[in-house]
Amino acid sequence: MAGQISMPGDRIAYIEEYVPGRNTFDDGDAVRAAVVGSPVIDREQRTASIRDPKGLTVPDAGDTIVGTVAAVMSTMFAVAIKFINGRPITSGVECICSTRSMRRNAVVALPNDVVVLKIASHLNGAIHAKMDEPELGILFTKCRKCGLRVITSRDGVKCVECGWFDERKLSSAFGDARAVELAGG
Amino acid sequence: MGGRDTDVVLLDENGVRCDGRRIDQTRRVEIRAGVLRNAHGSAYIEFGDNKILAGVFGPRDVHPKHMSDTDTGILRCRYHMSPFSVTERKNPAPSRREIEISKVIKEALEPSLMLEKFPRTVVDVFMEVLQADGGSRCAALSAASVALADAGIPMRDMVCACAAGKVADTIVLDVNNEEDQAGQADMPVGYMPNMDRITLIQLDGVLTPDEYKRCVRTAVDGCRQVYEVQKKALADRFFGGGGKEGSGDGA
């Protein structure tokens, strides 16, 4: 398959032999390409997929995104996605991240915080993200009381001006200006 | 429906049409993908003397929000003729015809798109006719499909389009402006070549059942020719024409 180009609708494998992978679909008979790209046939996993040279403005499960917190609710917060795997996007698509499993009373995120998350799934018309790994969480935030600079302190952040302490789920890359590049892998 | 009276000889005794083509020949078709930097996907088509730009944005957030669908993405299409696209200045406000063509192009593209993968989002397609010469809806549909593929939006198949018609009691492929005005029938067809499905069919004029079947077959043959040009445009865009085109079984 090396060097081949598949157009949307082109047959790349039969469903008796391969399952559809990324950027493909099956029409009940064959695995077909859904985008323009190079076919990738994995003979061990028995998957047929397409390597997409461009990428979409909507993240897929497993993608790492960087965005700003758009709204905070009691058990979740919404994030406006700005980067997918380090690639800037302008589509304004939002995802939600559940905070139900976080410690009670902890302020996980505040509006306008910059966060790095991993996309867990597309479910019920919403994009669900998670932040349960060390590198995931808040990248940049400000003091909840006075809005000034904070520094890390134990499991949260402490304001350098007023000394207010808040618990946050911080990313291991908190405060690192290269965080977007790091999120892109 | 005998067409408008004209002095132009639409088809001579040798089967040569008013622009020198044979009855089964399309006009020159040229497509370039990725011509606009700011759009997510774009294409430019020259279909005879038609010159059309298509730009795609999305999937992106729907505004106004109440238009969003929680089960699927939505498609919005806008076909627009520039004031300088025809000989008399055209009012740039959307006309009845442009609204109709926007609607039929949207309905012709929808079966090819996998919008259910992107609920609550919208894909916007803008088609701007820079120069019109008959058959602009087919040209715009073909360009829009290339622009959607250029944007990387998952599709079940490309949609290619070409018209056929009846001129001087003969079924001809790819009706031009004179034939459209003075001919007996005009049938634009949108077609998904790999799925072998027709996504758009309209008929202006009267055909017998036999003529209708021949007209559809002729138009589909034209669509297949347009599809080859679409594939070449996308291969040039993504792989600089260096890749080996065509599907493989992979097994």
GROMACS .gro file of C-alpha atoms in nm:
model
  436
    1MET     CA    1   0.000   0.000   0.000
    2ALA     CA    2   0.302   0.229   0.037
    3GLY     CA    3   0.278   0.540  -0.176
    4GLN     CA    4  -0.090   0.486  -0.257
    5ILE     CA    5  -0.351   0.756  -0.224
    6SER     CA    6  -0.706   0.684  -0.122
    7MET     CA    7  -0.997   0.916  -0.193
    8PRO     CA    8  -1.319   0.921   0.009
    9GLY     CA    9  -1.523   0.614  -0.087
   10ASP     CA   10  -1.229   0.412  -0.217
   11ARG     CA   11  -1.227   0.049  -0.105
   12ILE     CA   12  -0.916  -0.028   0.099
   13ALA     CA   13  -0.999  -0.373   0.239
   14TYR     CA   14  -1.273  -0.633   0.280
   15ILE     CA   15  -1.462  -0.660   0.608
   16GLU     CA   16  -1.396  -1.035   0.622
   17GLU     CA   17  -1.025  -0.960   0.666
   18TYR     CA   18  -0.994  -0.619   0.832
   19VAL     CA   19  -1.190  -0.399   1.070
   20PRO     CA   20  -1.229  -0.030   0.997
   21GLY     CA   21  -0.978   0.187   1.183
   22ARG     CA   22  -0.927   0.562   1.194
   23ASN     CA   23  -1.077   0.766   0.905
   24THR     CA   24  -1.251   0.466   0.752
   25PHE     CA   25  -1.597   0.311   0.754
   26ASP     CA   26  -1.753  -0.012   0.643
   27ASP     CA   27  -2.043  -0.024   0.402
   28GLY     CA   28  -2.140  -0.381   0.490
   29ASP     CA   29  -1.905  -0.527   0.231
   30ALA     CA   30  -1.577  -0.338   0.229
   31VAL     CA   31  -1.373  -0.105   0.444
   32ARG     CA   32  -1.367   0.229   0.266
   33ALA     CA   33  -1.167   0.548   0.309
   34ALA     CA   34  -1.353   0.845   0.459
   35VAL     CA   35  -1.084   1.106   0.390
   36VAL     CA   36  -0.803   1.169   0.145
   37GLY     CA   37  -0.485   1.002   0.266
   38SER     CA   38  -0.257   0.704   0.260
   39PRO     CA   39  -0.400   0.364   0.355
   40VAL     CA   40  -0.237   0.196   0.656
   41ILE     CA   41  -0.299  -0.177   0.681
   42ASP     CA   42  -0.208  -0.327   1.019
   43ARG     CA   43  -0.174  -0.699   0.955
   44GLU     CA   44  -0.127  -0.779   1.327
   45GLN     CA   45  -0.425  -0.585   1.465
   46ARG     CA   46  -0.619  -0.653   1.142
   47THR     CA   47  -0.723  -0.291   1.106
   48ALA     CA   48  -0.737  -0.079   0.794
   49SER     CA   49  -0.710   0.295   0.845
   50ILE     CA   50  -0.617   0.611   0.660
   51ARG     CA   51  -0.331   0.841   0.753
   52ASP     CA   52  -0.491   1.183   0.720
   53PRO     CA   53  -0.241   1.452   0.613
   54LYS     CA   54  -0.452   1.739   0.746
   55GLY     CA   55  -0.651   1.658   1.061
   56LEU     CA   56  -0.987   1.789   1.171
   57THR     CA   57  -1.094   2.070   1.400
   58VAL     CA   58  -1.283   1.828   1.624
   59PRO     CA   59  -1.072   1.610   1.856
   60ASP     CA   60  -1.092   1.233   1.856
   61ALA     CA   61  -1.075   1.001   2.158
   62GLY     CA   62  -0.717   0.987   2.284
   63ASP     CA   63  -0.622   1.333   2.156
   64THR     CA   64  -0.464   1.581   2.398
   65ILE     CA   65  -0.622   1.925   2.396
   66VAL     CA   66  -0.535   2.259   2.547
   67GLY     CA   67  -0.813   2.509   2.605
   68THR     CA   68  -0.965   2.768   2.831
   69VAL     CA   69  -1.234   2.695   3.088
   70ALA     CA   70  -1.557   2.842   2.951
   71ALA     CA   71  -1.796   2.750   3.234
   72VAL     CA   72  -1.776   2.577   3.570
   73MET     CA   73  -2.069   2.376   3.705
   74SER     CA   74  -2.111   2.172   4.021
   75THR     CA   75  -1.989   1.840   3.878
   76MET     CA   76  -1.824   1.937   3.552
   77PHE     CA   77  -1.661   2.219   3.362
   78ALA     CA   78  -1.670   2.314   2.994
   79VAL     CA   79  -1.355   2.389   2.799
   80ALA     CA   80  -1.327   2.584   2.473
   81ILE     CA   81  -1.067   2.393   2.275
   82LYS     CA   82  -0.776   2.598   2.136
   83PHE     CA   83  -0.518   2.331   2.049
   84ILE     CA   84  -0.550   1.966   1.946
   85ASN     CA   85  -0.226   1.770   1.988
   86GLY     CA   86  -0.039   2.102   1.976
   87ARG     CA   87  -0.214   2.216   1.654
   88PRO     CA   88  -0.407   2.544   1.689
   89ILE     CA   89  -0.775   2.537   1.591
   90THR     CA   90  -1.034   2.811   1.554
   91SER     CA   91  -1.354   2.607   1.538
   92GLY     CA   92  -1.464   2.703   1.892
   93VAL     CA   93  -1.568   2.347   1.973
   94GLU     CA   94  -1.616   2.276   2.343
   95CYS     CA   95  -1.568   1.965   2.555
   96ILE     CA   96  -1.678   1.882   2.908
   97CYS     CA   97  -1.476   1.733   3.191
   98SER     CA   98  -1.639   1.568   3.489
   99THR     CA   99  -1.518   1.664   3.836
  100ARG     CA  100  -1.743   1.418   4.016
  101SER     CA  101  -1.449   1.198   4.116
  102MET     CA  102  -1.249   1.492   4.257
  103ARG     CA  103  -1.221   1.566   4.627
  104ARG     CA  104  -1.519   1.752   4.776
  105ASN     CA  105  -1.481   2.126   4.820
  106ALA     CA  106  -1.178   2.133   4.591
  107VAL     CA  107  -1.188   2.411   4.330
  108VAL     CA  108  -1.078   2.205   4.033
  109ALA     CA  109  -1.083   2.488   3.780
  110LEU     CA  110  -1.206   2.845   3.740
  111PRO     CA  111  -1.335   3.023   3.428
  112ASN     CA  112  -1.051   3.135   3.198
  113ASP     CA  113  -0.802   2.887   3.343
  114VAL     CA  114  -0.586   2.722   3.078
  115VAL     CA  115  -0.611   2.344   3.102
  116VAL     CA  116  -0.466   2.042   2.930
  117LEU     CA  117  -0.701   1.745   2.899
  118LYS     CA  118  -0.725   1.412   2.722
  119ILE     CA  119  -1.035   1.331   2.518
  120ALA     CA  120  -1.208   1.025   2.663
  121SER     CA  121  -1.505   0.978   2.430
  122HIS     CA  122  -1.780   1.125   2.217
  123LEU     CA  123  -2.099   1.045   2.406
  124ASN     CA  124  -2.458   1.172   2.379
  125GLY     CA  125  -2.358   1.454   2.149
  126ALA     CA  126  -2.087   1.587   2.381
  127ILE     CA  127  -1.710   1.552   2.380
  128HIS     CA  128  -1.598   1.411   2.716
  129ALA     CA  129  -1.248   1.479   2.845
  130LYS     CA  130  -1.057   1.357   3.149
  131MET     CA  131  -0.781   1.498   3.367
  132ASP     CA  132  -0.683   1.200   3.580
  133GLU     CA  133  -0.320   1.172   3.470
  134PRO     CA  134  -0.028   1.367   3.622
  135GLU     CA  135   0.041   1.569   3.307
  136LEU     CA  136  -0.325   1.667   3.275
  137GLY     CA  137  -0.488   1.954   3.462
  138ILE     CA  138  -0.444   2.328   3.505
  139LEU     CA  139  -0.162   2.493   3.312
  140PHE     CA  140  -0.232   2.851   3.409
  141THR     CA  141  -0.459   3.013   3.666
  142LYS     CA  142  -0.494   3.322   3.881
  143CYS     CA  143  -0.587   3.387   4.242
  144ARG     CA  144  -0.959   3.342   4.306
  145LYS     CA  145  -0.967   3.635   4.549
  146CYS     CA  146  -0.743   3.907   4.405
  147GLY     CA  147  -0.678   3.782   4.048
  148LEU     CA  148  -0.300   3.804   4.082
  149ARG     CA  149  -0.020   3.556   4.026
  150VAL     CA  150  -0.013   3.222   4.208
  151ILE     CA  151   0.257   2.967   4.281
  152THR     CA  152   0.225   2.595   4.346
  153SER     CA  153   0.191   2.492   4.705
  154ARG     CA  154   0.121   2.133   4.817
  155ASP     CA  155  -0.191   2.014   4.626
  156GLY     CA  156  -0.291   2.358   4.503
  157VAL     CA  157  -0.192   2.714   4.439
  158LYS     CA  158  -0.110   3.002   4.667
  159CYS     CA  159  -0.140   3.369   4.581
  160VAL     CA  160   0.189   3.558   4.605
  161GLU     CA  161   0.003   3.877   4.706
  162CYS     CA  162  -0.283   3.787   4.940
  163GLY     CA  163  -0.166   3.440   5.040
  164TRP     CA  164  -0.501   3.274   4.953
  165PHE     CA  165  -0.471   2.897   4.907
  166ASP     CA  166  -0.689   2.693   4.670
  167GLU     CA  167  -0.684   2.328   4.584
  168ARG     CA  168  -0.650   2.268   4.212
  169LYS     CA  169  -0.580   1.972   3.989
  170LEU     CA  170  -0.252   2.102   3.850
  171SER     CA  171  -0.075   1.962   3.548
  172SER     CA  172   0.285   1.850   3.595
  173ALA     CA  173   0.362   2.120   3.333
  174PHE     CA  174   0.194   2.396   3.539
  175GLY     CA  175   0.347   2.734   3.461
  176ASP     CA  176   0.563   2.597   3.180
  177ALA     CA  177   0.542   2.828   2.877
  178ARG     CA  178   0.616   2.532   2.651
  179ALA     CA  179   0.308   2.347   2.777
  180VAL     CA  180   0.128   2.361   2.441
  181GLU     CA  181   0.427   2.210   2.263
  182LEU     CA  182   0.455   1.944   2.533
  183ALA     CA  183   0.084   1.862   2.496
  184GLY     CA  184   0.143   1.810   2.125
  185GLY     CA  185   0.385   1.533   2.209
  186MET     CA  186  -4.092   2.258  -2.420
  187GLY     CA  187  -3.914   2.323  -2.745
  188GLY     CA  188  -3.661   2.572  -2.615
  189ARG     CA  189  -3.625   2.933  -2.718
  190ASP     CA  190  -3.601   3.031  -3.088
  191THR     CA  191  -3.243   3.107  -3.185
  192ASP     CA  192  -3.030   3.157  -3.495
  193VAL     CA  193  -2.750   2.948  -3.346
  194VAL     CA  194  -2.715   2.600  -3.498
  195LEU     CA  195  -2.708   2.389  -3.183
  196LEU     CA  196  -2.621   2.064  -3.358
  197ASP     CA  197  -2.507   2.032  -3.720
  198GLU     CA  198  -2.552   1.736  -3.955
  199ASN     CA  199  -2.210   1.597  -3.851
  200GLY     CA  200  -2.313   1.581  -3.485
  201VAL     CA  201  -2.098   1.879  -3.392
  202ARG     CA  202  -2.240   2.120  -3.136
  203CYS     CA  203  -2.238   2.502  -3.139
  204ASP     CA  204  -1.910   2.514  -2.942
  205GLY     CA  205  -1.741   2.245  -3.152
  206ARG     CA  206  -1.789   1.954  -2.911
  207ARG     CA  207  -1.925   1.609  -2.991
  208ILE     CA  208  -2.251   1.506  -2.827
  209ASP     CA  209  -2.073   1.288  -2.566
  210GLN     CA  210  -1.801   1.536  -2.481
  211THR     CA  211  -1.779   1.757  -2.171
  212ARG     CA  212  -1.629   2.102  -2.170
  213ARG     CA  213  -1.274   2.143  -2.035
  214VAL     CA  214  -1.276   2.076  -1.662
  215GLU     CA  215  -0.996   2.192  -1.435
  216ILE     CA  216  -1.000   2.182  -1.055
  217ARG     CA  217  -0.748   2.306  -0.801
  218ALA     CA  218  -0.782   2.223  -0.429
  219GLY     CA  219  -0.656   2.427  -0.136
  220VAL     CA  220  -0.656   2.765  -0.309
  221LEU     CA  221  -0.770   2.970  -0.007
  222ARG     CA  222  -0.544   3.006   0.296
  223ASN     CA  223  -0.803   3.110   0.553
  224ALA     CA  224  -1.073   2.852   0.477
  225HIS     CA  225  -1.044   2.502   0.626
  226GLY     CA  226  -1.089   2.360   0.278
  227SER     CA  227  -1.125   2.515  -0.064
  228ALA     CA  228  -1.136   2.446  -0.434
  229TYR     CA  229  -1.146   2.637  -0.761
  230ILE     CA  230  -1.313   2.493  -1.067
  231GLU     CA  231  -1.315   2.596  -1.430
  232PHE     CA  232  -1.591   2.405  -1.605
  233GLY     CA  233  -1.591   2.540  -1.959
  234ASP     CA  234  -1.632   2.913  -1.904
  235ASN     CA  235  -1.772   2.867  -1.552
  236LYS     CA  236  -1.531   2.988  -1.286
  237ILE     CA  237  -1.630   2.904  -0.929
  238LEU     CA  238  -1.460   2.921  -0.591
  239ALA     CA  239  -1.573   2.701  -0.302
  240GLY     CA  240  -1.468   2.744   0.060
  241VAL     CA  241  -1.546   2.524   0.361
  242PHE     CA  242  -1.538   2.601   0.731
  243GLY     CA  243  -1.595   2.343   0.999
  244PRO     CA  244  -1.692   2.136   1.177
  245ARG     CA  245  -1.726   2.430   1.412
  246ASP     CA  246  -1.957   2.569   1.680
  247VAL     CA  247  -2.306   2.651   1.558
  248HIS     CA  248  -2.419   3.013   1.575
  249PRO     CA  249  -2.701   3.075   1.650
  250LYS     CA  250  -2.686   2.794   1.905
  251HIS     CA  251  -3.052   2.697   1.869
  252MET     CA  252  -2.978   2.567   1.519
  253SER     CA  253  -2.749   2.295   1.654
  254ASP     CA  254  -2.861   1.934   1.651
  255THR     CA  255  -2.764   1.714   1.946
  256ASP     CA  256  -2.763   1.399   1.730
  257THR     CA  257  -2.572   1.515   1.425
  258GLY     CA  258  -2.379   1.798   1.267
  259ILE     CA  259  -2.556   2.024   1.022
  260LEU     CA  260  -2.459   2.140   0.676
  261ARG     CA  261  -2.517   2.493   0.551
  262CYS     CA  262  -2.457   2.581   0.187
  263ARG     CA  263  -2.451   2.920   0.019
  264TYR     CA  264  -2.436   2.945  -0.359
  265HIS     CA  265  -2.382   3.303  -0.469
  266MET     CA  266  -2.329   3.467  -0.806
  267SER     CA  267  -2.099   3.767  -0.809
  268PRO     CA  268  -2.238   4.085  -0.966
  269PHE     CA  269  -1.982   4.050  -1.248
  270SER     CA  270  -2.047   3.679  -1.315
  271VAL     CA  271  -2.301   3.748  -1.591
  272THR     CA  272  -2.316   4.002  -1.877
  273GLU     CA  273  -2.570   4.229  -1.704
  274ARG     CA  274  -2.479   4.331  -1.348
  275LYS     CA  275  -2.645   4.092  -1.108
  276ASN     CA  276  -2.791   4.222  -0.784
  277PRO     CA  277  -2.569   4.072  -0.511
  278ALA     CA  278  -2.866   4.001  -0.284
  279PRO     CA  279  -2.963   3.633  -0.281
  280SER     CA  280  -3.217   3.565  -0.555
  281ARG     CA  281  -3.487   3.298  -0.564
  282ARG     CA  282  -3.266   3.093  -0.799
  283GLU     CA  283  -2.960   3.116  -0.571
  284ILE     CA  284  -3.164   3.010  -0.268
  285GLU     CA  285  -3.298   2.712  -0.463
  286ILE     CA  286  -2.952   2.609  -0.584
  287SER     CA  287  -2.810   2.643  -0.231
  288LYS     CA  288  -3.083   2.408  -0.112
  289VAL     CA  289  -3.036   2.145  -0.383
  290ILE     CA  290  -2.657   2.148  -0.341
  291LYS     CA  291  -2.697   2.102   0.036
  292GLU     CA  292  -2.928   1.807  -0.024
  293ALA     CA  293  -2.691   1.663  -0.283
  294LEU     CA  294  -2.390   1.681  -0.049
  295GLU     CA  295  -2.559   1.557   0.268
  296PRO     CA  296  -2.570   1.185   0.174
  297SER     CA  297  -2.194   1.189   0.120
  298LEU     CA  298  -2.101   1.346   0.453
  299MET     CA  299  -2.064   1.166   0.787
  300LEU     CA  300  -2.200   1.454   0.990
  301GLU     CA  301  -2.331   1.222   1.261
  302LYS     CA  302  -1.971   1.206   1.386
  303PHE     CA  303  -1.986   1.573   1.485
  304PRO     CA  304  -2.302   1.646   1.682
  305ARG     CA  305  -2.374   2.010   1.775
  306THR     CA  306  -2.143   2.139   1.503
  307VAL     CA  307  -2.189   2.293   1.161
  308VAL     CA  308  -2.007   2.263   0.830
  309ASP     CA  309  -2.041   2.576   0.618
  310VAL     CA  310  -1.989   2.561   0.242
  311PHE     CA  311  -1.963   2.885   0.046
  312MET     CA  312  -1.967   2.878  -0.333
  313GLU     CA  313  -1.895   3.196  -0.523
  314VAL     CA  314  -1.963   3.202  -0.896
  315LEU     CA  315  -1.707   3.434  -1.053
  316GLN     CA  316  -1.815   3.366  -1.411
  317ALA     CA  317  -2.125   3.176  -1.523
  318ASP     CA  318  -2.179   2.986  -1.846
  319GLY     CA  319  -2.458   2.733  -1.794
  320GLY     CA  320  -2.424   2.432  -1.567
  321SER     CA  321  -2.293   2.636  -1.277
  322ARG     CA  322  -2.481   2.430  -1.017
  323CYS     CA  323  -2.302   2.114  -1.133
  324ALA     CA  324  -1.968   2.292  -1.133
  325ALA     CA  325  -2.035   2.439  -0.788
  326LEU     CA  326  -2.136   2.098  -0.650
  327SER     CA  327  -1.820   1.935  -0.786
  328ALA     CA  328  -1.604   2.214  -0.641
  329ALA     CA  329  -1.782   2.198  -0.304
  330SER     CA  330  -1.717   1.826  -0.280
  331VAL     CA  331  -1.345   1.877  -0.344
  332ALA     CA  332  -1.337   2.159  -0.087
  333LEU     CA  333  -1.502   1.932   0.172
  334ALA     CA  334  -1.246   1.659   0.104
  335ASP     CA  335  -0.972   1.923   0.127
  336ALA     CA  336  -1.106   2.025   0.469
  337GLY     CA  337  -1.066   1.662   0.583
  338ILE     CA  338  -1.433   1.611   0.660
  339PRO     CA  339  -1.517   1.238   0.662
  340MET     CA  340  -1.716   1.144   0.353
  341ARG     CA  341  -1.874   0.825   0.227
  342ASP     CA  342  -1.786   0.924  -0.127
  343MET     CA  343  -1.709   1.224  -0.342
  344VAL     CA  344  -1.999   1.388  -0.522
  345CYS     CA  345  -1.934   1.471  -0.884
  346ALA     CA  346  -2.185   1.644  -1.104
  347CYS     CA  347  -2.253   1.695  -1.472
  348ALA     CA  348  -2.558   1.781  -1.676
  349ALA     CA  349  -2.705   1.616  -1.983
  350GLY     CA  350  -2.984   1.748  -2.199
  351LYS     CA  351  -3.179   1.731  -2.520
  352VAL     CA  352  -3.073   1.954  -2.805
  353ALA     CA  353  -3.216   1.927  -3.157
  354ASP     CA  354  -3.389   1.601  -3.055
  355THR     CA  355  -3.054   1.452  -2.949
  356ILE     CA  356  -2.931   1.366  -2.599
  357VAL     CA  357  -2.608   1.557  -2.536
  358LEU     CA  358  -2.362   1.568  -2.249
  359ASP     CA  359  -2.277   1.882  -2.050
  360VAL     CA  360  -2.521   2.146  -2.172
  361ASN     CA  361  -2.365   2.490  -2.219
  362ASN     CA  362  -2.538   2.827  -2.187
  363GLU     CA  363  -2.671   2.846  -2.547
  364GLU     CA  364  -2.798   2.488  -2.531
  365ASP     CA  365  -2.954   2.556  -2.191
  366GLN     CA  366  -3.137   2.861  -2.326
  367ALA     CA  367  -3.242   2.720  -2.663
  368GLY     CA  368  -3.238   2.344  -2.606
  369GLN     CA  369  -3.534   2.118  -2.527
  370ALA     CA  370  -3.430   1.975  -2.190
  371ASP     CA  371  -3.161   2.011  -1.923
  372MET     CA  372  -3.090   1.753  -1.653
  373PRO     CA  373  -2.824   1.824  -1.387
  374VAL     CA  374  -2.711   1.507  -1.207
  375GLY     CA  375  -2.503   1.468  -0.890
  376TYR     CA  376  -2.347   1.124  -0.847
  377MET     CA  377  -2.142   0.929  -0.593
  378PRO     CA  378  -1.923   0.710  -0.816
  379ASN     CA  379  -1.802   0.449  -0.566
  380MET     CA  380  -2.144   0.404  -0.406
  381ASP     CA  381  -2.316   0.424  -0.746
  382ARG     CA  382  -2.581   0.655  -0.602
  383ILE     CA  383  -2.744   0.962  -0.751
  384THR     CA  384  -2.772   1.248  -0.499
  385LEU     CA  385  -2.912   1.518  -0.727
  386ILE     CA  386  -3.136   1.496  -1.028
  387GLN     CA  387  -3.341   1.776  -1.173
  388LEU     CA  388  -3.513   1.806  -1.508
  389ASP     CA  389  -3.613   2.119  -1.692
  390GLY     CA  390  -3.800   2.017  -2.007
  391VAL     CA  391  -3.991   1.716  -2.135
  392LEU     CA  392  -3.836   1.376  -2.215
  393THR     CA  393  -3.988   1.043  -2.308
  394PRO     CA  394  -3.913   0.754  -2.064
  395ASP     CA  395  -3.650   0.620  -2.305
  396GLU     CA  396  -3.489   0.961  -2.348
  397TYR     CA  397  -3.493   1.006  -1.970
  398LYS     CA  398  -3.298   0.682  -1.917
  399ARG     CA  399  -3.046   0.773  -2.187
  400CYS     CA  400  -3.012   1.121  -2.043
  401VAL     CA  401  -2.935   0.983  -1.693
  402ARG     CA  402  -2.680   0.738  -1.835
  403THR     CA  403  -2.514   1.014  -2.035
  404ALA     CA  404  -2.499   1.246  -1.732
  405VAL     CA  405  -2.352   0.970  -1.513
  406ASP     CA  406  -2.081   0.910  -1.777
  407GLY     CA  407  -2.002   1.282  -1.756
  408CYS     CA  408  -1.993   1.263  -1.375
  409ARG     CA  409  -1.735   0.986  -1.395
  410GLN     CA  410  -1.516   1.209  -1.613
  411VAL     CA  411  -1.548   1.491  -1.358
  412TYR     CA  412  -1.460   1.246  -1.079
  413GLU     CA  413  -1.125   1.172  -1.243
  414VAL     CA  414  -1.047   1.545  -1.242
  415GLN     CA  415  -1.154   1.573  -0.875
  416LYS     CA  416  -0.923   1.286  -0.779
  417LYS     CA  417  -0.632   1.443  -0.964
  418ALA     CA  418  -0.692   1.779  -0.792
  419LEU     CA  419  -0.688   1.620  -0.446
  420ALA     CA  420  -0.386   1.404  -0.524
  421ASP     CA  421  -0.198   1.714  -0.642
  422ARG     CA  422  -0.303   1.902  -0.329
  423PHE     CA  423  -0.199   1.645  -0.071
  424PHE     CA  424   0.071   1.447  -0.242
  425GLY     CA  425   0.197   1.680  -0.512
  426GLY     CA  426   0.077   1.431  -0.772
  427GLY     CA  427   0.358   1.202  -0.664
  428GLY     CA  428   0.146   0.930  -0.513
  429LYS     CA  429   0.001   0.631  -0.688
  430GLU     CA  430  -0.367   0.702  -0.728
  431GLY     CA  431  -0.651   0.456  -0.688
  432SER     CA  432  -0.780   0.215  -0.432
  433GLY     CA  433  -0.621  -0.106  -0.333
  434ASP     CA  434  -0.770  -0.408  -0.166
  435GLY     CA  435  -0.509  -0.394   0.101
  436ALA     CA  436  -0.538  -0.760   0.174
   0.00000   0.00000   0.00000
